[in-house]
CSV table of C-alpha atoms in Angstrom, one decimal:
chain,number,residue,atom,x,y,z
A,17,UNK,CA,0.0,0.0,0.0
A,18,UNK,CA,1.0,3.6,-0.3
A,19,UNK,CA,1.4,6.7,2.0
A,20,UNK,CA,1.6,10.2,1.4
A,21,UNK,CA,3.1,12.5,4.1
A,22,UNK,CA,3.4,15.9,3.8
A,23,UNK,CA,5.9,17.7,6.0
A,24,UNK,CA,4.2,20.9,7.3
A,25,UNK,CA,1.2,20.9,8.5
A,26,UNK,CA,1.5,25.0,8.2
A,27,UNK,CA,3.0,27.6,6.4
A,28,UNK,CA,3.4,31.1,7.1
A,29,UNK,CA,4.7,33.1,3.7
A,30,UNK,CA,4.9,36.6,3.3
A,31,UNK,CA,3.1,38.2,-0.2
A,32,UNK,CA,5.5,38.2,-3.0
A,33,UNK,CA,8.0,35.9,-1.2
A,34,UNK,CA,8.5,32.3,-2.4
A,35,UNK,CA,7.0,29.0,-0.4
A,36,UNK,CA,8.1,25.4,-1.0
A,37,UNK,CA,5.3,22.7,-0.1
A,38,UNK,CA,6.5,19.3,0.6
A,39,UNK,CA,5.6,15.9,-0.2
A,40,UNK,CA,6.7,12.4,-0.2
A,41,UNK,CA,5.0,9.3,-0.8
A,42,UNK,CA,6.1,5.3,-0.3
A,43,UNK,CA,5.4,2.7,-2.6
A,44,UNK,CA,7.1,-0.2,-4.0
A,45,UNK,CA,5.6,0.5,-7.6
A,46,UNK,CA,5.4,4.0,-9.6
A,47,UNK,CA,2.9,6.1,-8.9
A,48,UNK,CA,0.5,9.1,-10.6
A,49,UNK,CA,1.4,12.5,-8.3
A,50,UNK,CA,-1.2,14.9,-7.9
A,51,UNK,CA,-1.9,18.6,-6.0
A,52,UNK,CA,-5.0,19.8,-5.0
A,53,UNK,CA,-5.9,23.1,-3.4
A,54,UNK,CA,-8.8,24.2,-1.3
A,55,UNK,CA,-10.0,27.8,-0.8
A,56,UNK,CA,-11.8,28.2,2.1
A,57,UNK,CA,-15.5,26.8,1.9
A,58,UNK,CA,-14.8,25.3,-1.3
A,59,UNK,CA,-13.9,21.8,-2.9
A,60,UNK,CA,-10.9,20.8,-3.8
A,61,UNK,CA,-9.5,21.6,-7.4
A,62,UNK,CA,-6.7,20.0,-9.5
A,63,UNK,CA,-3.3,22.9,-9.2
A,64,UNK,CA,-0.7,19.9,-11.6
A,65,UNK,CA,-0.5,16.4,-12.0
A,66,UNK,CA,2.7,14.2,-13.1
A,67,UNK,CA,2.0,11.1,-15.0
A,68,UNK,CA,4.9,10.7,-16.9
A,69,UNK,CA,7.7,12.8,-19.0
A,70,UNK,CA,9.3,16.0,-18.0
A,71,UNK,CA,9.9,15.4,-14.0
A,72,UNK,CA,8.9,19.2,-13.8
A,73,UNK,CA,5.5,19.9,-13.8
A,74,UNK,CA,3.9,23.1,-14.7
A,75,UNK,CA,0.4,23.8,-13.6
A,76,UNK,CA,-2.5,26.8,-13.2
A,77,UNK,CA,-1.6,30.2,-11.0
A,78,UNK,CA,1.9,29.8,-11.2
A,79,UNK,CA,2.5,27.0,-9.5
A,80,UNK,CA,4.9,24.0,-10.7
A,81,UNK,CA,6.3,20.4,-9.0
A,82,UNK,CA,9.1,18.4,-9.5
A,83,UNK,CA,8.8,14.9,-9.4
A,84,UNK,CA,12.4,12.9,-7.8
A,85,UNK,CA,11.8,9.0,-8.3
A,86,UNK,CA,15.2,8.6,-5.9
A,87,UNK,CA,13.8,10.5,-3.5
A,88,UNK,CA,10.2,9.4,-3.5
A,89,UNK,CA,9.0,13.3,-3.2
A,90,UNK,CA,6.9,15.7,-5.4
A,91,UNK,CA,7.3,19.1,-3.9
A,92,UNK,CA,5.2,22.1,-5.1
A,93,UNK,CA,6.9,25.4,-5.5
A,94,UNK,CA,5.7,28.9,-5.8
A,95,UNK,CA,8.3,31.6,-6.8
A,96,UNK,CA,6.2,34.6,-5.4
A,97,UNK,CA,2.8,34.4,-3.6
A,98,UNK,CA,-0.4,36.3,-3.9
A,99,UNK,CA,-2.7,36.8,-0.6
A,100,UNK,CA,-5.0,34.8,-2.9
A,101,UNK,CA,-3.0,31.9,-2.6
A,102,UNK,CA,-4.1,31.2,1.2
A,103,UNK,CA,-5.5,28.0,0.9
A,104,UNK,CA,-5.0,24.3,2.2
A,105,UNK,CA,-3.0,22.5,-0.4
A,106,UNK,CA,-3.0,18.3,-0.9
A,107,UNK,CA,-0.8,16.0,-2.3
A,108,UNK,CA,-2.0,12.5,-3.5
A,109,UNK,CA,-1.0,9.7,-5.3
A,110,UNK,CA,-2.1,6.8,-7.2
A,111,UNK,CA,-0.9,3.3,-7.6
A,112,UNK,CA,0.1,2.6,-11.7
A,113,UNK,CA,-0.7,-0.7,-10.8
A,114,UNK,CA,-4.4,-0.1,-9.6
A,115,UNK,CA,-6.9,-0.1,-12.2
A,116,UNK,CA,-9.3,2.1,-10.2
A,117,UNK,CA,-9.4,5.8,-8.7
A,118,UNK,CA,-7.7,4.5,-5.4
A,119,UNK,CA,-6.4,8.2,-4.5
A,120,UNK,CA,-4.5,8.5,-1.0
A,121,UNK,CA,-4.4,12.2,0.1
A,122,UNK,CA,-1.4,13.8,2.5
A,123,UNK,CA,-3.1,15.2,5.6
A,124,UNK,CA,-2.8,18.8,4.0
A,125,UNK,CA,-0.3,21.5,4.2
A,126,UNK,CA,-2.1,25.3,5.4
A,127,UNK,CA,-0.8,28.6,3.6
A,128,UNK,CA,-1.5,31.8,5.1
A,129,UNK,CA,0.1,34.4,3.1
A,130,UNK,CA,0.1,37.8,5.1
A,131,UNK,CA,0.8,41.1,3.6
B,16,UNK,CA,-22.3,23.7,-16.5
B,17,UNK,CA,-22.4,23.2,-13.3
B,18,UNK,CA,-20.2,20.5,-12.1
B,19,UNK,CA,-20.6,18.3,-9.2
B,20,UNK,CA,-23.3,19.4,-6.6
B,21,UNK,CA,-24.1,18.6,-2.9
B,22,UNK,CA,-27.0,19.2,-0.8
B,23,UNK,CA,-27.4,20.4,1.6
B,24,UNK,CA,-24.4,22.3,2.7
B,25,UNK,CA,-25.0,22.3,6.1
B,26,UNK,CA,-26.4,19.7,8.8
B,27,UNK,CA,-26.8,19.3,12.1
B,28,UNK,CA,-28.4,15.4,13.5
B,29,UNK,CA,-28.8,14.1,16.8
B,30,UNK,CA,-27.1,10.2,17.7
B,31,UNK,CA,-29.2,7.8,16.0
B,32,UNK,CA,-30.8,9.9,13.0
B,33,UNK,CA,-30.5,9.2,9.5
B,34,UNK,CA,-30.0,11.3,6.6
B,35,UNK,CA,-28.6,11.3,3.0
B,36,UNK,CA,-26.4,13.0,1.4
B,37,UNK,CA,-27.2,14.0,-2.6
B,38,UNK,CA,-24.9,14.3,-5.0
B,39,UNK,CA,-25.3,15.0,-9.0
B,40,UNK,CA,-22.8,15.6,-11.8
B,41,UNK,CA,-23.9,16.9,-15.0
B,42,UNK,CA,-19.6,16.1,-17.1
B,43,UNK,CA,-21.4,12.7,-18.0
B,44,UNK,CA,-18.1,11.6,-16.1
B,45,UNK,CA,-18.3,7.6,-15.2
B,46,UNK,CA,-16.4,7.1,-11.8
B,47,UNK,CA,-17.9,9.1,-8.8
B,48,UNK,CA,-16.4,8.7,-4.8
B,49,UNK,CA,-17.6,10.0,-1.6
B,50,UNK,CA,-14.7,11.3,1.2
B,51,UNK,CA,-14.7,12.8,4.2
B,52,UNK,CA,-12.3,15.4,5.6
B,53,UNK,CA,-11.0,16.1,9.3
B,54,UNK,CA,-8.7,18.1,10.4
B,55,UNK,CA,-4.6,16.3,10.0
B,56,UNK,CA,-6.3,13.4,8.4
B,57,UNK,CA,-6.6,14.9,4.4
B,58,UNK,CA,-9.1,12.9,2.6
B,59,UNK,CA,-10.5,9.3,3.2
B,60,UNK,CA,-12.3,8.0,0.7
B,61,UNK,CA,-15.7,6.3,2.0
B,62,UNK,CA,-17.1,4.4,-1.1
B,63,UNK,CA,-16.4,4.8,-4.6
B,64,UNK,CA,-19.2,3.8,-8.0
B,65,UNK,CA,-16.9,2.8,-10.5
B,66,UNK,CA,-19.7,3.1,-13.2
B,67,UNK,CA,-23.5,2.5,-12.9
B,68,UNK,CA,-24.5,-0.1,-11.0
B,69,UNK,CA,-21.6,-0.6,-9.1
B,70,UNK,CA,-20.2,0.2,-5.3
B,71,UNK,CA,-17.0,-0.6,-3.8
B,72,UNK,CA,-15.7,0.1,-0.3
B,73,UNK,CA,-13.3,2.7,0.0
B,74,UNK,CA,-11.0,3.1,3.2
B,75,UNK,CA,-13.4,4.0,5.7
B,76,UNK,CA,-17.0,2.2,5.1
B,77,UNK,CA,-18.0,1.4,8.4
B,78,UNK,CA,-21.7,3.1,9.5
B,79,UNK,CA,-22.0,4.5,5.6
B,80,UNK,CA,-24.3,2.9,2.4
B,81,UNK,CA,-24.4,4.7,-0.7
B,82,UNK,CA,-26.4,4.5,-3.9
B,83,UNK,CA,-25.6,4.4,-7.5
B,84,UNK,CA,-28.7,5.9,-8.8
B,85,UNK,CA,-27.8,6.7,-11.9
B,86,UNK,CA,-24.9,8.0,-13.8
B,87,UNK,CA,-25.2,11.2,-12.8
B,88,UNK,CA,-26.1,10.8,-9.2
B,89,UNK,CA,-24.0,9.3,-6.5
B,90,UNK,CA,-25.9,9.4,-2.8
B,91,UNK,CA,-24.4,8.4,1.0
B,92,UNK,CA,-26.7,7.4,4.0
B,93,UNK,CA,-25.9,7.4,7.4
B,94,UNK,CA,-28.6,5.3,9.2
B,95,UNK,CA,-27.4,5.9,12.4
B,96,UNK,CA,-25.3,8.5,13.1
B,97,UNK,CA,-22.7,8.2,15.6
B,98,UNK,CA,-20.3,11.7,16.8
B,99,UNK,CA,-17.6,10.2,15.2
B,100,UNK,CA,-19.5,11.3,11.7
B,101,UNK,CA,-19.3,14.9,12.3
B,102,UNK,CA,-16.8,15.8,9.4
B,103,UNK,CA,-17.0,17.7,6.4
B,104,UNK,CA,-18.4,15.1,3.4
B,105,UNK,CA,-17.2,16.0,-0.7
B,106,UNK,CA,-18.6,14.5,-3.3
B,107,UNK,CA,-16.0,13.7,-6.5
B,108,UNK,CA,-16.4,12.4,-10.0
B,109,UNK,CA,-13.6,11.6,-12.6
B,110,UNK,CA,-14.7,11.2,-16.2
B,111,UNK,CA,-13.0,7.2,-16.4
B,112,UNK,CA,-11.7,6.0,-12.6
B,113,UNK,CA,-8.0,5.6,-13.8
B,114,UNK,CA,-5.4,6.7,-12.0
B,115,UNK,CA,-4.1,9.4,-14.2
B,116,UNK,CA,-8.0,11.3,-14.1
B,117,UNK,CA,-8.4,14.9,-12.5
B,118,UNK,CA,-11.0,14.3,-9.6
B,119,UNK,CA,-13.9,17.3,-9.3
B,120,UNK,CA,-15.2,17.8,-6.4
B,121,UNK,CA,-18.0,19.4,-5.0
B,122,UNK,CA,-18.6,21.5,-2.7
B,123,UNK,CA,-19.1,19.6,0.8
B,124,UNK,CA,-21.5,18.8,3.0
B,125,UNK,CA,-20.7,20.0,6.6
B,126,UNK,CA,-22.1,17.6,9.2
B,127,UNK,CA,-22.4,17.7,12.9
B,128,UNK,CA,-23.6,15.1,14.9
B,129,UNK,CA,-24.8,15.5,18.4
């Protein structure tokens, strides 16, 4: 079975600074990487998803992801942040091997971007 | 369009009531799944409907049933509900069930049970 875990449960940025999100899975086959992020009240929506190719991933608002097979981890980068961007963010994966939408979420990573 | 829907938003049930959950998509999307969400646990998956007609048990079944109705509607049940419910509830649909789909999710359902 896989895990995710993502490292920080919070994250304080400043507005127009960068922020580094990170996540790192286990399994013993390859997997399908995915962020989500959730304004507040909201669902969750798709930010970038790695399924094969290029290890870097670029996605919607600015946001990209590098994928590193050795190091099991697919951290999501920002290179300067909006207020906007306050918002829990979620990595999950999925199993190549299962033939099913068998998604396992991280437990969610909090940005609060202050002026 | 207007994607993947929930009612209600809100609801609050005393120990022992039931109640179900609604959920529609209108993406003709195949594969729909019900999660819940609390706080440093991320997302569980409850049940997932593969396609119409079919249910499978996700991670964290126990005190839940759901419905296949149709394609385009996915329902929960809870037909006793315990304290340990109270969570926030989303609704999700992906157009095939594969791994490599984007999952849309609704808006949740926020539940407190008393």
């Amino acid at each position: 079975a896989q895990s995710v875990t993502q490292l920080d449960s919070q994250v304080p940025v400043f507005e127009e600074a960068p922020v580094e999100l990170r996540c790192n899975y286990s399994s013993s086959v390859s997997v399908y990487l995915f962020w989500y992020v959730q304004y507040p009240n909201q669902g969750l929506q798709l930010l970038l998803k790695y399924l094969s190719g290029s290890t870097l991933v670029k996605g919607i608002n600015g946001f990209e992801a590098e994928f590193n097979k050795s190091q099991t981890s697919f951290h999501l980068r920002k290179p300067s942040v909006h207020i906007s961007d306050t918002a829990e963010y979620f990595c999950a994966v999925h199993l190549t091997t299962d033939s099913w939408g068998k998604f396992q979420f991280g437990a969610g990573t909090q940005v609060v971007v202050t002026p | 369009n207007a994607g993947v829907t929930q009612t209600p938003k809100f609801q609050v049930l005393k120990t022992g009531q039931s109640m179900t959950l609604q959920c529609a998509q209108d993406m003709n999307h195949n594969s729909m799944y019900w999660y819940r969400q609390d706080p440093g646990m991320g997302l569980r998956l409850i049940y997932y409907s593969a396609s119409e007609g079919t249910t499978d048990k996700g991670e964290v079944p126990n005190g839940y049933n759901v419905s296949r109705l149709n394609k385009r509607e996915f329902s929960l049940r809870l037909e006793s509900a315990a304290p340990s419910q109270t969570s926030v509830y989303f609704c999700a649909s992906t157009p095939r069930g594969g791994g490599t789909d984007t999952q849309y999710f609704g808006p949740g359902t926020r539940l407190t049970v008393l």
